[in-house]
Short mmCIF file of C-alpha atoms and ligand atoms in Angstrom, two decimals:
data_model
loop_
_atom_site.label_atom_id
_atom_site.label_comp_id
_atom_site.label_asym_id
_atom_site.label_seq_id
_atom_site.Cartn_x
_atom_site.Cartn_y
_atom_site.Cartn_z
CA VAL A 1 -15.49 -25.83 -4.80
CA ASP A 2 -13.22 -24.57 -7.71
CA VAL A 3 -11.02 -22.13 -5.69
CA VAL A 4 -9.78 -22.16 -1.89
CA VAL A 5 -8.26 -18.99 -0.58
CA ILE A 6 -6.24 -19.31 2.67
CA GLY A 7 -6.00 -16.22 4.66
CA CYS A 8 -8.64 -13.50 4.42
CA GLY A 9 -6.61 -10.20 4.76
CA TYR A 10 -6.65 -7.67 1.96
CA VAL A 11 -5.24 -9.84 -0.56
CA GLY A 12 -7.21 -13.13 0.42
CA LEU A 13 -10.54 -11.41 0.87
CA VAL A 14 -10.34 -9.47 -2.30
CA THR A 15 -9.04 -12.47 -4.24
CA GLY A 16 -11.92 -14.75 -2.85
CA VAL A 17 -14.54 -12.26 -3.28
CA CYS A 18 -13.51 -11.21 -6.80
CA PHE A 19 -13.24 -14.85 -7.98
CA ALA A 20 -16.70 -15.52 -6.61
CA SER A 21 -18.12 -12.51 -8.38
CA LEU A 22 -16.45 -13.85 -11.67
CA GLY A 23 -18.54 -16.94 -11.11
CA HIS A 24 -16.23 -19.49 -9.46
CA ASP A 25 -17.22 -21.31 -6.40
CA VAL A 26 -14.98 -20.08 -3.56
CA LEU A 27 -14.13 -21.28 -0.11
CA ALA A 28 -12.05 -18.69 1.91
CA ILE A 29 -10.40 -19.98 5.03
CA GLU A 30 -9.39 -17.55 7.77
CA ILE A 31 -7.61 -18.79 10.98
CA ASP A 32 -8.68 -15.62 13.13
CA GLU A 33 -12.32 -16.65 14.19
CA LYS A 34 -13.46 -13.09 14.83
CA ARG A 35 -12.27 -11.93 11.53
CA ALA A 36 -14.00 -14.99 9.94
CA ASP A 37 -17.24 -14.19 11.80
CA LEU A 38 -17.36 -10.57 10.72
CA ILE A 39 -16.67 -11.63 6.98
CA ARG A 40 -19.41 -14.26 7.18
CA SER A 41 -21.82 -11.77 8.42
CA GLY A 42 -21.02 -9.61 5.30
CA ILE A 43 -18.76 -7.06 6.76
CA PRO A 44 -15.22 -6.81 5.38
CA PRO A 45 -12.64 -6.23 8.34
CA PHE A 46 -11.08 -3.29 6.58
CA HIS A 47 -12.09 -0.36 4.42
CA GLU A 48 -11.97 -0.98 0.60
CA PRO A 49 -14.39 0.60 -1.91
CA GLY A 50 -16.87 -1.74 -3.60
CA LEU A 51 -15.72 -4.85 -1.51
CA GLU A 52 -18.74 -4.96 1.01
CA GLU A 53 -21.16 -5.00 -1.91
CA LEU A 54 -19.42 -7.80 -3.70
CA LEU A 55 -18.93 -9.70 -0.41
CA GLN A 56 -22.69 -9.57 0.45
CA LYS A 57 -23.72 -10.58 -3.10
CA ALA A 58 -21.19 -13.56 -3.25
CA LEU A 59 -22.31 -14.67 0.20
CA ALA A 60 -25.98 -14.32 -0.64
CA GLU A 61 -25.62 -16.17 -3.98
CA GLY A 62 -23.68 -19.02 -2.16
CA ARG A 63 -20.66 -18.55 -4.42
CA LEU A 64 -18.60 -17.75 -1.45
CA ARG A 65 -18.24 -19.63 1.86
CA ILE A 66 -16.11 -18.62 4.72
CA GLY A 67 -14.20 -21.47 6.77
CA ASN A 68 -11.74 -21.70 9.54
CA ASP A 69 -10.58 -25.23 8.85
CA ILE A 70 -7.80 -26.00 6.30
CA ASN A 71 -9.02 -29.68 6.08
CA ASP A 72 -11.77 -28.34 3.96
CA SER A 73 -9.50 -27.26 1.24
CA LEU A 74 -9.49 -30.93 0.08
CA HIS A 75 -12.51 -29.81 -2.18
CA GLY A 76 -10.28 -27.18 -3.98
CA ASP A 77 -8.70 -27.41 -7.47
CA VAL A 78 -6.58 -24.33 -7.18
CA ILE A 79 -5.65 -23.22 -3.53
CA PHE A 80 -4.27 -19.70 -3.06
CA LEU A 81 -1.99 -18.96 -0.19
CA CYS A 82 -2.69 -15.50 0.90
CA VAL A 83 -1.25 -15.36 4.31
CA GLN A 84 0.87 -12.52 5.74
CA THR A 85 4.76 -12.50 5.05
CA PRO A 86 5.78 -9.68 7.56
CA GLN A 87 9.23 -8.27 7.68
CA GLY A 88 11.71 -10.17 9.74
CA SER A 89 14.18 -8.56 12.04
CA ASP A 90 16.92 -8.76 9.32
CA GLY A 91 14.70 -7.21 6.75
CA SER A 92 13.84 -10.40 4.85
CA LEU A 93 10.26 -11.65 4.58
CA ASN A 94 9.18 -13.93 7.33
CA THR A 95 7.70 -17.10 5.76
CA ASP A 96 6.55 -18.79 8.85
CA PHE A 97 2.81 -18.30 8.18
CA LEU A 98 3.32 -19.49 4.58
CA VAL A 99 5.18 -22.54 5.75
CA ALA A 100 2.65 -23.47 8.47
CA ALA A 101 -0.23 -23.02 6.15
CA ALA A 102 1.59 -25.18 3.44
CA ARG A 103 2.52 -27.96 5.95
CA GLN A 104 -1.15 -28.12 7.11
CA LEU A 105 -2.31 -28.26 3.42
CA GLY A 106 0.25 -30.91 2.77
CA ASP A 107 -1.15 -33.05 5.55
CA VAL A 108 -4.80 -32.53 4.02
CA LEU A 109 -3.66 -33.30 0.35
CA ARG A 110 -1.19 -36.12 0.89
CA GLY A 111 -2.14 -39.29 -1.13
CA ASP A 112 -5.09 -37.56 -2.96
CA PRO A 113 -4.62 -38.39 -6.70
CA ARG A 114 -6.55 -35.34 -7.84
CA ARG A 115 -4.42 -32.83 -9.73
CA ARG A 116 -4.24 -29.48 -7.87
CA VAL A 117 -2.29 -26.28 -7.87
CA VAL A 118 -1.15 -24.52 -4.66
CA VAL A 119 -0.61 -20.95 -5.59
CA VAL A 120 1.66 -18.55 -3.52
CA ARG A 121 -0.14 -15.13 -3.81
CA SER A 122 1.54 -13.65 -0.91
CA THR A 123 4.56 -11.61 -1.68
CA VAL A 124 7.81 -13.59 -1.45
CA THR A 125 11.40 -13.10 -2.61
CA PRO A 126 12.73 -15.45 -5.44
CA GLY A 127 12.97 -19.18 -4.69
CA THR A 128 10.26 -19.23 -1.84
CA THR A 129 7.52 -20.92 -3.99
CA GLU A 130 9.73 -23.79 -5.20
CA ASP A 131 12.19 -24.19 -2.34
CA VAL A 132 10.22 -23.38 0.67
CA VAL A 133 6.43 -23.81 0.16
CA GLY A 134 6.98 -26.91 -2.23
CA PRO A 135 8.92 -28.82 0.20
CA ALA A 136 6.56 -27.70 3.11
CA LEU A 137 3.70 -29.10 1.18
CA GLY A 138 5.66 -32.43 1.07
CA ASP A 139 6.01 -34.93 -1.75
CA GLY A 140 2.72 -34.71 -3.69
CA GLY A 141 2.99 -36.01 -7.24
CA SER A 142 -0.43 -34.54 -8.16
CA VAL A 143 0.16 -31.20 -6.44
CA ALA A 144 2.02 -28.43 -8.40
CA VAL A 145 3.20 -25.10 -6.99
CA CYS A 146 2.91 -21.74 -8.84
CA ALA A 147 3.55 -18.19 -7.97
CA ASN A 148 0.77 -15.64 -8.73
CA PRO A 149 1.72 -12.46 -7.14
CA GLU A 150 -0.96 -9.85 -6.39
CA PHE A 151 -0.35 -6.14 -7.58
CA LEU A 152 -3.47 -4.58 -5.99
CA ARG A 153 -3.23 -1.29 -4.40
CA GLU A 154 -5.26 -0.58 -1.10
CA GLY A 155 -7.92 1.68 -1.85
CA SER A 156 -8.50 0.38 -5.24
CA ALA A 157 -8.12 -3.29 -4.59
CA VAL A 158 -11.23 -4.57 -6.21
CA ALA A 159 -10.85 -2.52 -9.32
CA ASP A 160 -7.15 -3.57 -9.46
CA PHE A 161 -8.31 -7.12 -9.25
CA MET A 162 -10.89 -6.85 -11.87
CA GLU A 163 -8.79 -4.92 -14.36
CA PRO A 164 -5.28 -5.85 -13.78
CA ASP A 165 -2.65 -4.77 -16.24
CA ARG A 166 -1.36 -8.34 -16.49
CA VAL A 167 -1.63 -11.60 -14.54
CA VAL A 168 1.53 -13.23 -13.82
CA VAL A 169 1.69 -16.99 -13.36
CA GLY A 170 4.93 -18.46 -12.42
CA GLY A 171 5.15 -22.40 -12.62
CA ARG A 172 7.06 -25.40 -13.92
CA ARG A 173 4.13 -27.45 -15.20
CA SER A 174 1.99 -26.18 -17.99
CA TRP A 175 -1.36 -27.97 -16.76
CA ALA A 176 -0.85 -26.04 -13.40
CA ILE A 177 -0.41 -22.88 -15.19
CA ASP A 178 -3.49 -23.39 -17.35
CA MET A 179 -5.56 -24.06 -14.16
CA VAL A 180 -4.71 -20.81 -12.69
CA ALA A 181 -4.79 -18.79 -15.84
CA ASP A 182 -8.34 -20.32 -16.62
CA LEU A 183 -9.71 -18.71 -13.45
CA TYR A 184 -8.76 -15.40 -14.77
CA ALA A 185 -10.18 -15.94 -18.36
CA PRO A 186 -13.45 -13.89 -17.63
CA LEU A 187 -11.12 -10.80 -17.13
CA ASN A 188 -9.85 -11.09 -20.64
CA VAL A 189 -6.38 -9.78 -19.76
CA PRO A 190 -2.86 -10.89 -20.81
CA VAL A 191 -1.65 -13.89 -18.58
CA ILE A 192 2.20 -13.76 -18.44
CA ARG A 193 3.60 -17.26 -17.98
CA THR A 194 7.03 -17.41 -16.57
CA ALA A 195 9.30 -19.24 -14.07
CA PRO A 196 8.18 -19.16 -10.35
CA SER A 197 11.23 -17.08 -9.35
CA ALA A 198 10.64 -14.61 -12.30
CA ALA A 199 6.99 -13.92 -10.97
CA GLU A 200 8.38 -13.49 -7.42
CA LEU A 201 11.12 -11.13 -8.37
CA ALA A 202 8.84 -9.17 -10.69
CA LYS A 203 6.64 -8.48 -7.57
CA CYS A 204 9.30 -7.31 -5.58
CA THR A 205 10.73 -5.24 -8.42
CA SER A 206 7.51 -3.56 -8.89
CA ASN A 207 7.26 -2.20 -5.34
CA ALA A 208 11.00 -1.36 -5.25
CA LEU A 209 10.47 0.75 -8.29
CA LEU A 210 7.58 2.65 -6.89
CA ALA A 211 9.37 3.14 -3.71
CA THR A 212 12.43 4.41 -5.56
CA LEU A 213 10.54 6.82 -7.58
CA ILE A 214 8.99 8.26 -4.37
CA SER A 215 12.42 8.58 -2.71
CA PHE A 216 13.84 10.05 -5.94
CA SER A 217 11.32 12.74 -5.83
CA ASN A 218 11.79 13.43 -2.23
CA GLN A 219 15.67 13.43 -2.90
CA ILE A 220 15.16 16.17 -5.44
CA ALA A 221 12.87 17.95 -3.06
CA ARG A 222 15.56 18.17 -0.60
CA ILE A 223 17.81 19.70 -3.10
CA ALA A 224 15.04 22.21 -4.10
CA GLU A 225 14.49 23.21 -0.55
CA HIS A 226 18.01 25.05 -0.68
CA VAL A 227 17.39 27.13 -3.64
CA PRO A 228 15.45 30.25 -3.37
CA GLY A 229 12.65 30.51 -5.98
CA VAL A 230 12.56 26.88 -6.56
CA ASP A 231 9.60 24.65 -5.96
CA VAL A 232 10.04 20.94 -6.59
CA GLU A 233 6.66 20.65 -7.94
CA ASP A 234 7.44 23.02 -10.81
CA VAL A 235 10.67 21.00 -11.43
CA LEU A 236 8.74 17.68 -11.35
CA ASP A 237 5.96 19.07 -13.59
CA ILE A 238 8.81 19.89 -16.27
CA ILE A 239 9.99 16.34 -16.05
CA HIS A 240 6.39 14.91 -16.27
CA ARG A 241 5.80 16.87 -19.59
CA ASP A 242 8.64 14.77 -21.10
CA ARG A 243 6.80 12.98 -23.83
CA ARG A 244 8.59 9.83 -22.76
CA LEU A 245 6.69 10.06 -19.51
CA SER A 246 3.43 11.77 -20.85
CA PRO A 247 2.83 10.46 -24.28
CA VAL A 248 0.85 12.49 -26.58
CA VAL A 249 -1.74 10.21 -28.27
CA ASP A 250 -4.14 11.55 -31.14
CA GLY A 251 -3.03 14.98 -30.00
CA GLU A 252 -4.03 14.43 -26.40
CA THR A 253 -1.41 14.29 -23.62
CA ILE A 254 -1.66 11.33 -21.38
CA SER A 255 -0.86 11.56 -17.71
CA PRO A 256 0.08 8.00 -16.69
CA GLY A 257 -0.49 6.75 -13.18
CA ILE A 258 3.22 6.13 -12.62
CA LEU A 259 3.69 10.01 -12.51
CA THR A 260 1.84 10.05 -9.16
CA TYR A 261 4.94 8.42 -7.70
CA LEU A 262 7.26 11.20 -9.16
CA LYS A 263 5.90 13.62 -6.55
CA SER A 264 7.39 14.74 -3.33
CA GLY A 265 5.68 14.02 0.07
CA CYS A 266 6.25 12.64 3.51
CA GLY A 267 7.44 9.41 2.17
CA PHE A 268 5.86 5.87 1.49
CA GLY A 269 4.22 3.63 3.98
CA GLY A 270 1.68 0.82 4.01
CA SER A 271 2.18 -2.85 4.37
CA CYS A 272 4.01 -3.48 1.07
CA LEU A 273 6.49 -0.80 -0.15
CA PRO A 274 8.70 -0.42 2.95
CA LYS A 275 8.59 -4.27 3.50
CA ASP A 276 9.06 -5.45 -0.03
CA LEU A 277 11.98 -2.88 -0.61
CA SER A 278 13.66 -4.04 2.55
CA ALA A 279 13.14 -7.72 1.38
CA LEU A 280 14.79 -7.15 -1.89
CA ILE A 281 17.66 -5.32 -0.25
CA ARG A 282 18.15 -8.40 2.03
CA TYR A 283 17.74 -10.87 -0.92
CA ALA A 284 20.23 -8.90 -2.95
CA ALA A 285 22.76 -9.06 0.01
CA SER A 286 22.07 -12.91 0.33
CA VAL A 287 23.21 -13.43 -3.37
CA GLY A 288 26.28 -11.28 -2.72
CA GLU A 289 24.99 -8.21 -4.57
CA PRO A 290 24.98 -4.76 -3.13
CA ALA A 291 21.71 -2.77 -3.73
CA SER A 292 23.01 0.78 -3.14
CA ILE A 293 20.08 2.40 -5.20
CA LEU A 294 17.42 0.37 -2.91
CA GLU A 295 19.32 1.13 0.14
CA GLY A 296 19.26 4.77 -0.65
CA ALA A 297 15.54 4.95 -1.48
CA LYS A 298 14.99 3.18 2.00
CA ALA A 299 17.31 5.63 3.91
CA THR A 300 15.60 8.68 2.20
CA ASN A 301 12.25 7.41 3.12
CA ASP A 302 13.18 6.62 6.70
CA ALA A 303 14.22 10.10 7.18
CA GLN A 304 11.27 11.94 5.65
CA PRO A 305 9.10 12.21 8.85
CA GLU A 306 11.96 13.40 10.85
CA ARG A 307 12.57 16.20 8.22
CA LEU A 308 8.95 17.39 8.26
CA VAL A 309 8.82 17.57 12.11
CA ALA A 310 12.15 19.56 12.05
CA ALA A 311 10.42 21.91 9.52
CA ALA A 312 7.46 22.21 11.73
CA GLY A 313 9.67 23.00 14.61
CA ARG A 314 11.53 25.72 12.82
CA LEU A 315 8.31 27.20 11.43
CA SER A 316 6.69 27.43 14.94
CA GLY A 317 9.82 28.39 16.80
CA GLY A 318 9.87 25.19 18.90
CA LEU A 319 7.23 22.33 19.25
CA GLN A 320 7.23 22.13 22.96
CA GLY A 321 3.69 23.00 24.32
CA LYS A 322 2.30 23.73 20.76
CA ALA A 323 -1.17 22.56 19.76
CA VAL A 324 -0.41 20.53 16.55
CA THR A 325 -3.15 19.01 14.33
CA VAL A 326 -2.11 16.24 12.18
CA LEU A 327 -4.40 15.70 9.03
CA GLY A 328 -4.10 12.16 7.97
CA LEU A 329 -2.99 9.04 9.91
CA ALA A 330 -3.42 6.23 7.42
CA PHE A 331 -0.52 5.69 5.12
CA LYS A 332 -2.43 7.29 2.32
CA ALA A 333 -5.93 8.78 1.52
CA GLY A 334 -8.73 6.35 0.86
CA THR A 335 -7.72 3.64 3.18
CA ASP A 336 -7.68 3.07 6.88
CA ASP A 337 -4.55 1.03 6.93
CA LEU A 338 -2.07 2.41 9.65
CA ARG A 339 0.80 0.08 8.75
CA GLU A 340 4.26 1.82 8.45
CA SER A 341 2.35 5.09 8.14
CA PRO A 342 4.34 8.35 7.80
CA GLY A 343 1.57 10.07 9.62
CA ILE A 344 1.76 7.82 12.70
CA ARG A 345 5.45 8.35 12.73
CA ILE A 346 5.02 12.08 12.51
CA VAL A 347 2.65 11.98 15.56
CA GLU A 348 5.10 10.05 17.50
CA LEU A 349 7.86 12.53 16.70
CA LEU A 350 5.51 15.40 17.56
CA LEU A 351 4.70 13.81 20.97
CA ALA A 352 8.33 13.27 21.69
CA GLU A 353 8.94 16.98 21.09
CA GLY A 354 6.40 17.88 23.63
CA ALA A 355 3.68 19.06 21.32
CA SER A 356 -0.01 18.55 22.18
CA VAL A 357 -1.30 16.54 19.18
CA THR A 358 -4.81 16.25 17.74
CA ALA A 359 -5.31 14.02 14.91
CA TYR A 360 -8.04 13.75 12.12
CA ASP A 361 -8.41 11.04 9.52
CA PRO A 362 -11.87 10.61 7.77
CA LEU A 363 -11.35 6.61 7.81
CA VAL A 364 -9.52 5.93 10.83
CA SER A 365 -11.40 5.10 14.06
CA ALA A 366 -10.37 6.05 17.49
CA ALA A 367 -10.08 2.36 18.52
CA ALA A 368 -7.42 1.76 15.83
CA VAL A 369 -5.08 4.36 17.47
CA ALA A 370 -5.70 3.52 21.06
CA PRO A 371 -2.02 3.06 21.65
CA LEU A 372 -1.34 6.69 20.58
CA SER A 373 -4.15 8.07 22.50
CA GLU A 374 -2.67 6.42 25.55
CA ARG A 375 0.43 8.39 24.85
CA GLY A 376 -1.44 11.77 24.85
CA MET A 377 -2.69 12.12 21.20
CA LYS A 378 -6.29 13.24 20.85
CA ILE A 379 -8.32 12.11 17.84
CA SER A 380 -11.03 14.17 16.59
CA SER A 381 -13.86 13.22 14.21
CA ASP A 382 -14.44 16.54 12.92
CA LEU A 383 -12.04 18.36 10.63
CA ARG A 384 -13.21 21.88 11.69
CA ALA A 385 -13.20 21.03 15.32
CA ALA A 386 -9.75 19.51 14.90
CA LEU A 387 -8.31 22.72 13.58
CA SER A 388 -10.10 25.25 15.79
CA ASP A 389 -7.37 25.65 18.48
CA ALA A 390 -4.34 24.69 16.48
CA ASP A 391 -1.15 26.56 16.44
CA LEU A 392 0.12 24.43 13.59
CA CYS A 393 -1.20 21.82 11.28
CA VAL A 394 0.59 19.19 9.33
CA VAL A 395 -0.86 17.63 6.17
CA THR A 396 0.20 13.94 5.72
CA THR A 397 -2.27 12.56 3.22
CA LEU A 398 -3.81 13.66 0.06
CA ASP A 399 -7.49 13.41 1.26
CA ALA A 400 -9.81 15.37 -0.80
CA GLU A 401 -11.53 16.75 2.31
CA PHE A 402 -8.43 18.70 2.97
CA GLU A 403 -8.09 20.45 -0.26
CA GLY A 404 -10.04 23.60 0.54
CA LEU A 405 -8.20 23.94 3.71
CA HIS A 406 -6.91 27.47 3.01
CA GLU A 407 -10.41 28.69 3.40
CA SER A 408 -10.69 27.29 6.94
CA LEU A 409 -7.04 27.90 7.78
CA SER A 410 -6.96 31.56 7.13
CA GLY A 411 -8.92 32.95 9.92
CA ALA A 412 -8.72 36.57 11.18
CA ASP A 413 -5.51 35.92 13.20
CA GLY A 414 -4.12 34.10 10.14
CA GLY A 415 -5.23 30.61 11.23
CA PRO A 416 -2.60 27.81 12.23
CA LEU A 417 0.78 27.67 10.64
CA VAL A 418 0.77 25.00 8.00
CA VAL A 419 3.34 22.21 6.95
CA ASP A 420 2.20 20.55 3.88
CA GLY A 421 3.77 17.21 3.80
CA ARG A 422 1.94 16.11 0.65
CA ARG A 423 1.83 19.15 -1.66
CA LEU A 424 -1.79 19.24 -1.49
CA LEU A 425 -2.34 22.95 -0.91
CA ASP A 426 -1.71 25.93 -3.17
CA PRO A 427 1.26 27.83 -1.54
CA ASP A 428 0.12 30.98 -3.02
CA ARG A 429 -2.89 31.09 -0.86
CA PHE A 430 -0.72 31.24 2.42
CA ASP A 431 1.53 33.85 4.00
CA GLU A 432 5.17 32.87 3.33
CA ASP A 433 6.09 33.08 7.06
CA ARG A 434 3.12 30.77 8.00
CA PHE A 435 3.33 27.98 5.52
CA VAL A 436 6.10 25.36 4.83
CA ALA A 437 5.96 22.64 2.09
CA VAL A 438 8.07 19.79 1.14
CA GLY A 439 10.49 20.66 -1.63
CA ARG A 440 9.88 24.36 -1.45
CA HIS A 441 12.33 26.80 -0.37
CA PRO A 442 10.85 28.83 2.54
CA ARG A 443 11.25 32.04 0.66
CA SER A 444 10.07 30.57 -2.70
CA SER A 445 8.21 33.51 -4.08
CA ALA A 446 11.57 35.39 -4.26
CA GLY A 447 13.13 34.90 -7.57
CA ARG A 448 9.98 33.74 -9.39
CA PRO A 449 8.40 35.79 -12.23
CA ALA A 450 5.75 38.02 -10.80
CA GLY A 451 2.25 36.72 -10.96
CA GLU A 452 3.28 33.04 -11.61
CA ARG A 453 1.82 30.49 -9.53
CA GLY A 454 4.10 27.88 -7.67
N1 NAD B 1 -2.04 -5.42 1.43
C1 NAD B 1 -1.67 -5.36 0.25
O1 NAD B 1 -1.93 -4.20 -0.39
C2 NAD B 1 -0.88 -6.29 -0.59
C3 NAD B 1 -0.82 -6.14 -1.92
C4 NAD B 1 -0.14 -7.08 -2.70
C5 NAD B 1 0.41 -8.14 -1.96
N2 NAD B 1 0.41 -8.21 -0.65
C6 NAD B 1 0.99 -9.50 0.00
O2 NAD B 1 0.05 -10.48 0.22
C7 NAD B 1 0.12 -11.23 1.61
C8 NAD B 1 -1.06 -10.88 2.52
O3 NAD B 1 -1.03 -9.66 2.71
P1 NAD B 1 -2.43 -8.89 3.47
O4 NAD B 1 -2.22 -7.52 3.47
O5 NAD B 1 -3.65 -9.47 2.94
O6 NAD B 1 -2.14 -9.51 4.91
P2 NAD B 1 -3.15 -9.69 6.23
O7 NAD B 1 -2.27 -9.77 7.31
O8 NAD B 1 -4.01 -8.43 6.09
O9 NAD B 1 -3.93 -10.93 6.10
C9 NAD B 1 -3.35 -12.12 6.16
C10 NAD B 1 -4.54 -13.10 6.78
O10 NAD B 1 -4.15 -14.43 6.85
C11 NAD B 1 -4.67 -15.15 7.92
N3 NAD B 1 -3.93 -16.46 8.22
C12 NAD B 1 -2.69 -16.52 8.54
N4 NAD B 1 -2.32 -17.81 8.61
C13 NAD B 1 -3.38 -18.41 8.25
C14 NAD B 1 -3.66 -19.87 8.09
N5 NAD B 1 -2.82 -20.89 8.37
N6 NAD B 1 -5.09 -20.23 7.78
C15 NAD B 1 -6.00 -19.36 7.55
N7 NAD B 1 -5.69 -17.92 7.61
C16 NAD B 1 -4.33 -17.63 7.94
C17 NAD B 1 -4.39 -13.92 8.95
O11 NAD B 1 -5.31 -14.18 10.23
C18 NAD B 1 -4.87 -12.77 8.18
O12 NAD B 1 -6.29 -12.42 8.39
C19 NAD B 1 1.51 -10.52 2.04
O13 NAD B 1 2.60 -11.39 1.59
C20 NAD B 1 1.63 -9.20 1.43
O14 NAD B 1 2.90 -8.65 1.27
C21 NAD B 1 -0.41 -7.31 0.17
#
């Protein structure tokens, strides 16, 4: 075995499967036996494009084994810790799982003279690899620690692993950095060698930047909502066309992926952005540095679902007893991940307002939202059926399936009222008094040049 991966969540499983498909021998260890059995049978425990095929191939070729005993990691040269680092009550990242895995690993590796690297791939704040994980491993002269943060996005995790913008390896010993970097050699991408804390801070910074761009866009959206004739999408489009954001190369304008974060919506969610932003705020406080920009980004995001539900209430003249269909439950399109999802928060708020809520999400199963069903939410597996009796519908993800909604939404009676929480729909296809979108004044057509689209 070359590589051991500890923890088979999004990060661990994708890391293990992708390393196996690059030709390495991988042992992936998962403590949750049910999850381990599922993976062993070739089924990933979550939806991720391309993962199932690669997993089955790696298992069939014998390049990937799934274990549940950390003692087996003795065979590994490079051992990746990919366990969860959930948000603690004070906003910091909880390192209990990381420390528990490192302690166990320390017991296994103690006294063995072979050179190995223990790599922290979980997201952590600066100092964790050297000051928390290193000591938990115990004194192992032949064991070095490195930080190698994962930058994958759910929904494109395999592609992100296989074609990373850069691989970051933070370490103190060059032989250890080399061992980690060598694993990525088949990818032929730049490997940035740095200090462990720099790698850790870079990961937190990356997510804090994305979160801040989203909240920045939603802040501008809130201002735009007060100005008749203004639509934040038009405003942000003007900003996007700045050549510093959309460079012109060989006469062609390039639209970089970062611009998708300069867009208004119902706020960011998922297992990373909210948690990592809070962690960086907490870390800043711990070193005595106020982080007002980051705090503002968090506050703006926390309030965004409430704003949408308030807008839905104004549009419908009160939500009590209304049939509301929520389109999208996952935190974004293309994933079934419900963690910190604005869609879930919106459902909770609608239920609290007395609405009768039906939800539709092409990737989310009824079982995954059982607690909300117990509170009265209905889940539909058919988009048309979900909308058939709705008084109002709220769009919370940019799912391609929702794009043609104006067709099905504009029945003889005008169809349900619409709150576009993601700026997916073309406002010009809807009657002004039946449609509200984030960042758009309710009477937005007034004051615009005739015939111009929003
Ligand atoms: N999900 C993402 O998109 C993403 C992206 C980049 C970084 N990260 C970071 O990576 C880390 C893991 O995230 P995730 O989403 O994969 O988490 P996850 O909760 O989906 O998976 C963690 C897995 O580790 C297992 N585990 C815990 N302790 C173990 C032990 N001692 N031995 C074996 N298995 C153990 C758990 O049972 C679980 O299956 C977190 O720090 C997260 O912030 C996540």
